């Protein structure tokens, strides 16, 4: 699910996402909260943070320019 929710609220037309299913011998400690959504959002926020650092801009400014705009 994280692969489908990675984009959060940003436009990302030129991104390729790959994933792997893994099985471990350790049982899950959660009740499947979020179904991978929080992990996908965390990845995209980290990407946006790195973009802002490389451009020398604030993360808020980069987020505003790349976010999905919804106008009435």
mmCIF file of N, CA, C and O in Angstrom:
data_model
loop_
_atom_site.group_PDB
_atom_site.id
_atom_site.type_symbol
_atom_site.label_atom_id
_atom_site.label_comp_id
_atom_site.label_asym_id
_atom_site.label_seq_id
_atom_site.Cartn_x
_atom_site.Cartn_y
_atom_site.Cartn_z
ATOM 1 N N UNK A 1 0.810 -1.193 0.000
ATOM 2 C CA UNK A 1 0.000 0.000 0.000
ATOM 3 C C UNK A 1 0.857 1.263 0.000
ATOM 4 O O UNK A 1 0.467 2.263 -0.534
ATOM 5 N N UNK A 2 2.025 1.191 0.616
ATOM 6 C CA UNK A 2 2.897 2.365 0.648
ATOM 7 C C UNK A 2 3.277 2.800 -0.759
ATOM 8 O O UNK A 2 3.488 3.988 -1.010
ATOM 9 N N UNK A 3 3.345 1.867 -1.692
ATOM 10 C CA UNK A 3 3.702 2.216 -3.067
ATOM 11 C C UNK A 3 2.603 3.026 -3.739
ATOM 12 O O UNK A 3 2.879 3.825 -4.618
ATOM 13 N N UNK A 4 1.368 2.840 -3.335
ATOM 14 C CA UNK A 4 0.263 3.593 -3.924
ATOM 15 C C UNK A 4 0.066 4.942 -3.249
ATOM 16 O O UNK A 4 -0.472 5.854 -3.846
ATOM 17 N N UNK A 5 0.476 5.070 -2.002
ATOM 18 C CA UNK A 5 0.240 6.279 -1.239
ATOM 19 C C UNK A 5 1.484 7.140 -1.087
ATOM 20 O O UNK A 5 1.503 8.072 -0.292
ATOM 21 N N UNK A 6 2.549 6.833 -1.806
ATOM 22 C CA UNK A 6 3.810 7.522 -1.599
ATOM 23 C C UNK A 6 3.739 9.009 -1.895
ATOM 24 O O UNK A 6 4.452 9.807 -1.303
ATOM 25 N N UNK A 7 2.880 9.429 -2.822
ATOM 26 C CA UNK A 7 2.910 10.806 -3.293
ATOM 27 C C UNK A 7 2.314 11.817 -2.333
ATOM 28 O O UNK A 7 2.545 13.007 -2.471
ATOM 29 N N UNK A 8 1.560 11.364 -1.334
ATOM 30 C CA UNK A 8 0.981 12.238 -0.331
ATOM 31 C C UNK A 8 0.161 13.320 -1.039
ATOM 32 O O UNK A 8 -0.793 13.008 -1.729
ATOM 33 N N UNK A 9 0.531 14.581 -0.918
ATOM 34 C CA UNK A 9 -0.243 15.651 -1.557
ATOM 35 C C UNK A 9 0.564 16.339 -2.653
ATOM 36 O O UNK A 9 0.272 17.463 -3.027
ATOM 37 N N UNK A 10 1.574 15.666 -3.175
ATOM 38 C CA UNK A 10 2.455 16.271 -4.168
ATOM 39 C C UNK A 10 2.232 15.666 -5.543
ATOM 40 O O UNK A 10 1.882 14.509 -5.680
ATOM 41 N N UNK A 11 2.478 16.486 -6.561
ATOM 42 C CA UNK A 11 2.479 15.977 -7.932
ATOM 43 C C UNK A 11 3.828 15.322 -8.181
ATOM 44 O O UNK A 11 4.864 15.920 -7.932
ATOM 45 N N UNK A 12 3.810 14.122 -8.675
ATOM 46 C CA UNK A 12 5.072 13.433 -8.953
ATOM 47 C C UNK A 12 4.900 12.590 -10.208
ATOM 48 O O UNK A 12 4.667 11.400 -10.147
ATOM 49 N N UNK A 13 4.996 13.252 -11.336
ATOM 50 C CA UNK A 13 4.744 12.588 -12.611
ATOM 51 C C UNK A 13 5.940 11.776 -13.105
ATOM 52 O O UNK A 13 5.778 10.848 -13.869
ATOM 53 N N UNK A 14 7.149 12.115 -12.673
ATOM 54 C CA UNK A 14 8.355 11.462 -13.175
ATOM 55 C C UNK A 14 9.018 10.603 -12.110
ATOM 56 O O UNK A 14 10.228 10.624 -11.953
ATOM 57 N N UNK A 15 8.224 9.844 -11.393
ATOM 58 C CA UNK A 15 8.741 9.002 -10.319
ATOM 59 C C UNK A 15 8.399 7.549 -10.610
ATOM 60 O O UNK A 15 7.289 7.229 -11.002
ATOM 61 N N UNK A 16 9.380 6.694 -10.440
ATOM 62 C CA UNK A 16 9.153 5.257 -10.581
ATOM 63 C C UNK A 16 9.282 4.637 -9.190
ATOM 64 O O UNK A 16 10.286 4.821 -8.509
ATOM 65 N N UNK A 17 8.268 3.905 -8.787
ATOM 66 C CA UNK A 17 8.251 3.299 -7.459
ATOM 67 C C UNK A 17 8.315 1.785 -7.604
ATOM 68 O O UNK A 17 7.567 1.207 -8.384
ATOM 69 N N UNK A 18 9.225 1.174 -6.883
ATOM 70 C CA UNK A 18 9.348 -0.283 -6.872
ATOM 71 C C UNK A 18 9.227 -0.768 -5.443
ATOM 72 O O UNK A 18 9.606 -0.076 -4.510
ATOM 73 N N UNK A 19 8.698 -1.950 -5.278
ATOM 74 C CA UNK A 19 8.564 -2.507 -3.940
ATOM 75 C C UNK A 19 8.759 -4.003 -3.950
ATOM 76 O O UNK A 19 8.720 -4.646 -4.999
ATOM 77 N N UNK A 20 8.971 -4.530 -2.772
ATOM 78 C CA UNK A 20 9.155 -5.969 -2.619
ATOM 79 C C UNK A 20 8.325 -6.446 -1.436
ATOM 80 O O UNK A 20 8.286 -5.795 -0.397
ATOM 81 N N UNK A 21 7.695 -7.571 -1.611
ATOM 82 C CA UNK A 21 6.984 -8.201 -0.501
ATOM 83 C C UNK A 21 7.982 -9.054 0.274
ATOM 84 O O UNK A 21 8.784 -9.779 -0.312
ATOM 85 N N UNK A 22 7.960 -8.919 1.569
ATOM 86 C CA UNK A 22 8.896 -9.663 2.410
ATOM 87 C C UNK A 22 8.133 -10.430 3.478
ATOM 88 O O UNK A 22 7.123 -9.974 3.983
ATOM 89 N N UNK A 23 8.652 -11.581 3.803
ATOM 90 C CA UNK A 23 8.095 -12.385 4.878
ATOM 91 C C UNK A 23 9.198 -12.611 5.901
ATOM 92 O O UNK A 23 10.325 -12.960 5.552
ATOM 93 N N UNK A 24 8.867 -12.348 7.154
ATOM 94 C CA UNK A 24 9.850 -12.543 8.211
ATOM 95 C C UNK A 24 9.346 -13.593 9.189
ATOM 96 O O UNK A 24 8.193 -14.018 9.122
ATOM 97 N N UNK A 25 10.202 -13.962 10.099
ATOM 98 C CA UNK A 25 9.794 -14.910 11.134
ATOM 99 C C UNK A 25 9.344 -14.184 12.403
ATOM 100 O O UNK A 25 9.211 -14.789 13.450
ATOM 101 N N UNK A 26 9.124 -12.872 12.311
ATOM 102 C CA UNK A 26 8.699 -12.069 13.449
ATOM 103 C C UNK A 26 7.239 -11.649 13.238
ATOM 104 O O UNK A 26 6.897 -11.080 12.197
ATOM 105 N N UNK A 27 6.362 -11.924 14.194
ATOM 106 C CA UNK A 27 4.964 -11.522 14.034
ATOM 107 C C UNK A 27 4.793 -10.007 14.114
ATOM 108 O O UNK A 27 5.588 -9.320 14.749
ATOM 109 N N UNK A 28 3.766 -9.509 13.477
ATOM 110 C CA UNK A 28 3.463 -8.076 13.509
ATOM 111 C C UNK A 28 3.058 -7.660 14.913
ATOM 112 O O UNK A 28 2.353 -8.377 15.614
ATOM 113 N N UNK A 29 3.492 -6.498 15.320
ATOM 114 C CA UNK A 29 3.137 -5.967 16.639
ATOM 115 C C UNK A 29 1.990 -4.967 16.568
ATOM 116 O O UNK A 29 1.664 -4.335 17.561
ATOM 117 N N UNK A 30 1.437 -4.769 15.409
ATOM 118 C CA UNK A 30 0.356 -3.800 15.254
ATOM 119 C C UNK A 30 -0.849 -4.475 14.620
ATOM 120 O O UNK A 30 -0.772 -5.597 14.143
ATOM 121 N N UNK A 31 -1.936 -3.742 14.594
ATOM 122 C CA UNK A 31 -3.162 -4.247 13.982
ATOM 123 C C UNK A 31 -3.322 -3.666 12.585
ATOM 124 O O UNK A 31 -4.392 -3.234 12.182
ATOM 125 N N UNK A 32 -2.241 -3.589 11.834
ATOM 126 C CA UNK A 32 -2.256 -3.105 10.452
ATOM 127 C C UNK A 32 -2.743 -1.669 10.353
ATOM 128 O O UNK A 32 -3.418 -1.290 9.407
ATOM 129 N N UNK A 33 -2.436 -0.847 11.318
ATOM 130 C CA UNK A 33 -2.866 0.553 11.269
ATOM 131 C C UNK A 33 -2.178 1.258 10.115
ATOM 132 O O UNK A 33 -0.966 1.231 9.994
ATOM 133 N N UNK A 34 -2.956 1.912 9.294
ATOM 134 C CA UNK A 34 -2.418 2.706 8.210
ATOM 135 C C UNK A 34 -2.166 1.945 6.925
ATOM 136 O O UNK A 34 -2.047 2.545 5.880
ATOM 137 N N UNK A 35 -2.048 0.635 6.968
ATOM 138 C CA UNK A 35 -1.866 -0.194 5.778
ATOM 139 C C UNK A 35 -0.737 0.297 4.880
ATOM 140 O O UNK A 35 -0.815 0.235 3.673
ATOM 141 N N UNK A 36 0.319 0.850 5.442
ATOM 142 C CA UNK A 36 1.460 1.321 4.658
ATOM 143 C C UNK A 36 1.377 2.781 4.273
ATOM 144 O O UNK A 36 2.337 3.335 3.755
ATOM 145 N N UNK A 37 0.255 3.421 4.503
ATOM 146 C CA UNK A 37 0.106 4.838 4.166
ATOM 147 C C UNK A 37 1.112 5.730 4.884
ATOM 148 O O UNK A 37 1.781 6.556 4.253
ATOM 149 N N UNK A 38 1.245 5.611 6.210
ATOM 150 C CA UNK A 38 2.213 6.462 6.917
ATOM 151 C C UNK A 38 3.645 6.272 6.427
ATOM 152 O O UNK A 38 4.414 7.230 6.349
ATOM 153 N N UNK A 39 4.003 5.046 6.064
ATOM 154 C CA UNK A 39 5.360 4.805 5.566
ATOM 155 C C UNK A 39 5.572 5.499 4.225
ATOM 156 O O UNK A 39 6.633 6.083 3.977
ATOM 157 N N UNK A 40 4.575 5.453 3.351
ATOM 158 C CA UNK A 40 4.685 6.135 2.065
ATOM 159 C C UNK A 40 4.778 7.640 2.215
ATOM 160 O O UNK A 40 5.576 8.307 1.543
ATOM 161 N N UNK A 41 3.987 8.204 3.110
ATOM 162 C CA UNK A 41 4.012 9.649 3.349
ATOM 163 C C UNK A 41 5.372 10.054 3.913
ATOM 164 O O UNK A 41 5.932 11.079 3.524
ATOM 165 N N UNK A 42 5.917 9.263 4.810
ATOM 166 C CA UNK A 42 7.218 9.566 5.395
ATOM 167 C C UNK A 42 8.306 9.598 4.329
ATOM 168 O O UNK A 42 9.173 10.479 4.342
ATOM 169 N N UNK A 43 8.257 8.677 3.392
ATOM 170 C CA UNK A 43 9.244 8.644 2.316
ATOM 171 C C UNK A 43 9.170 9.913 1.475
ATOM 172 O O UNK A 43 10.183 10.543 1.173
ATOM 173 N N UNK A 44 7.955 10.321 1.098
ATOM 174 C CA UNK A 44 7.820 11.512 0.252
ATOM 175 C C UNK A 44 8.222 12.777 1.003
ATOM 176 O O UNK A 44 8.829 13.676 0.413
ATOM 177 N N UNK A 45 7.908 12.871 2.280
ATOM 178 C CA UNK A 45 8.327 14.045 3.049
ATOM 179 C C UNK A 45 9.847 14.117 3.149
ATOM 180 O O UNK A 45 10.421 15.206 3.113
ATOM 181 N N UNK A 46 10.510 12.981 3.253
ATOM 182 C CA UNK A 46 11.970 12.958 3.271
ATOM 183 C C UNK A 46 12.537 13.414 1.924
ATOM 184 O O UNK A 46 13.515 14.156 1.871
ATOM 185 N N UNK A 47 11.905 12.993 0.832
ATOM 186 C CA UNK A 47 12.318 13.441 -0.499
ATOM 187 C C UNK A 47 12.171 14.949 -0.617
ATOM 188 O O UNK A 47 13.074 15.645 -1.090
ATOM 189 N N UNK A 48 11.038 15.486 -0.159
ATOM 190 C CA UNK A 48 10.810 16.929 -0.252
ATOM 191 C C UNK A 48 11.799 17.701 0.620
ATOM 192 O O UNK A 48 12.271 18.772 0.244
ATOM 193 N N UNK A 49 12.162 17.145 1.773
ATOM 194 C CA UNK A 49 13.155 17.768 2.635
ATOM 195 C C UNK A 49 14.506 17.839 1.924
ATOM 196 O O UNK A 49 15.182 18.869 1.943
ATOM 197 N N UNK A 50 14.908 16.748 1.267
ATOM 198 C CA UNK A 50 16.182 16.724 0.543
ATOM 199 C C UNK A 50 16.176 17.685 -0.638
ATOM 200 O O UNK A 50 17.186 18.334 -0.913
ATOM 201 N N UNK A 51 15.058 17.781 -1.346
ATOM 202 C CA UNK A 51 14.940 18.738 -2.457
ATOM 203 C C UNK A 51 15.122 20.164 -1.935
ATOM 204 O O UNK A 51 15.865 20.968 -2.509
ATOM 205 N N UNK A 52 14.454 20.486 -0.833
ATOM 206 C CA UNK A 52 14.555 21.831 -0.263
ATOM 207 C C UNK A 52 15.991 22.138 0.157
ATOM 208 O O UNK A 52 16.497 23.242 -0.106
ATOM 209 N N UNK A 53 16.652 21.184 0.792
ATOM 210 C CA UNK A 53 18.042 21.394 1.213
ATOM 211 C C UNK A 53 18.957 21.611 0.016
ATOM 212 O O UNK A 53 19.819 22.502 0.031
ATOM 213 N N UNK A 54 18.778 20.824 -1.042
ATOM 214 C CA UNK A 54 19.628 20.956 -2.225
ATOM 215 C C UNK A 54 19.387 22.258 -2.969
ATOM 216 O O UNK A 54 20.298 22.789 -3.604
ATOM 217 N N UNK A 55 18.166 22.785 -2.915
ATOM 218 C CA UNK A 55 17.855 24.045 -3.588
ATOM 219 C C UNK A 55 18.103 25.260 -2.708
ATOM 220 O O UNK A 55 18.023 26.391 -3.177
ATOM 221 N N UNK A 56 18.358 25.038 -1.432
ATOM 222 C CA UNK A 56 18.568 26.150 -0.513
ATOM 223 C C UNK A 56 17.283 26.895 -0.198
ATOM 224 O O UNK A 56 17.314 28.087 0.089
ATOM 225 N N UNK A 57 16.154 26.211 -0.240
ATOM 226 C CA UNK A 57 14.857 26.811 0.048
ATOM 227 C C UNK A 57 14.264 26.168 1.290
ATOM 228 O O UNK A 57 14.696 25.111 1.724
ATOM 229 N N UNK A 58 13.239 26.810 1.830
ATOM 230 C CA UNK A 58 12.544 26.202 2.957
ATOM 231 C C UNK A 58 11.667 25.062 2.447
ATOM 232 O O UNK A 58 11.198 25.075 1.308
ATOM 233 N N UNK A 59 11.435 24.092 3.306
ATOM 234 C CA UNK A 59 10.606 22.954 2.917
ATOM 235 C C UNK A 59 9.171 23.403 2.634
ATOM 236 O O UNK A 59 8.510 22.860 1.766
ATOM 237 N N UNK A 60 8.702 24.412 3.348
ATOM 238 C CA UNK A 60 7.349 24.919 3.122
ATOM 239 C C UNK A 60 7.199 25.506 1.716
ATOM 240 O O UNK A 60 6.187 25.312 1.057
ATOM 241 N N UNK A 61 8.223 26.225 1.265
ATOM 242 C CA UNK A 61 8.160 26.834 -0.066
ATOM 243 C C UNK A 61 8.165 25.761 -1.156
ATOM 244 O O UNK A 61 7.391 25.819 -2.107
ATOM 245 N N UNK A 62 9.009 24.763 -1.005
ATOM 246 C CA UNK A 62 9.054 23.674 -1.979
ATOM 247 C C UNK A 62 7.732 22.917 -1.974
ATOM 248 O O UNK A 62 7.190 22.587 -3.031
ATOM 249 N N UNK A 63 7.177 22.673 -0.796
ATOM 250 C CA UNK A 63 5.900 21.979 -0.696
ATOM 251 C C UNK A 63 4.789 22.769 -1.365
ATOM 252 O O UNK A 63 3.914 22.214 -2.026
ATOM 253 N N UNK A 64 4.806 24.086 -1.212
ATOM 254 C CA UNK A 64 3.767 24.913 -1.820
ATOM 255 C C UNK A 64 3.837 24.858 -3.337
ATOM 256 O O UNK A 64 2.820 24.758 -4.011
ATOM 257 N N UNK A 65 5.058 24.890 -3.888
ATOM 258 C CA UNK A 65 5.199 24.855 -5.349
ATOM 259 C C UNK A 65 4.878 23.499 -5.950
ATOM 260 O O UNK A 65 4.412 23.414 -7.079
ATOM 261 N N UNK A 66 5.127 22.424 -5.219
ATOM 262 C CA UNK A 66 4.926 21.091 -5.782
ATOM 263 C C UNK A 66 3.636 20.424 -5.327
ATOM 264 O O UNK A 66 3.302 19.351 -5.799
ATOM 265 N N UNK A 67 2.916 21.042 -4.432
ATOM 266 C CA UNK A 67 1.684 20.452 -3.925
ATOM 267 C C UNK A 67 0.556 20.482 -4.938
ATOM 268 O O UNK A 67 0.542 21.277 -5.866
ATOM 269 N N UNK A 68 -0.389 19.614 -4.742
ATOM 270 C CA UNK A 68 -1.572 19.571 -5.606
ATOM 271 C C UNK A 68 -2.462 20.748 -5.220
ATOM 272 O O UNK A 68 -2.845 20.888 -4.056
ATOM 273 N N UNK A 69 -2.754 21.597 -6.168
ATOM 274 C CA UNK A 69 -3.588 22.777 -5.900
ATOM 275 C C UNK A 69 -5.054 22.423 -6.151
ATOM 276 O O UNK A 69 -5.396 21.857 -7.177
ATOM 277 N N UNK A 70 -5.879 22.758 -5.194
ATOM 278 C CA UNK A 70 -7.320 22.564 -5.375
ATOM 279 C C UNK A 70 -7.989 23.914 -5.221
ATOM 280 O O UNK A 70 -8.018 24.498 -4.138
ATOM 281 N N UNK A 71 -8.476 24.423 -6.315
ATOM 282 C CA UNK A 71 -9.160 25.713 -6.304
ATOM 283 C C UNK A 71 -10.639 25.472 -6.557
ATOM 284 O O UNK A 71 -11.018 24.571 -7.278
ATOM 285 N N UNK A 72 -11.477 26.293 -5.951
ATOM 286 C CA UNK A 72 -12.927 26.124 -6.177
ATOM 287 C C UNK A 72 -13.343 26.386 -7.604
ATOM 288 O O UNK A 72 -12.722 27.048 -8.351
#
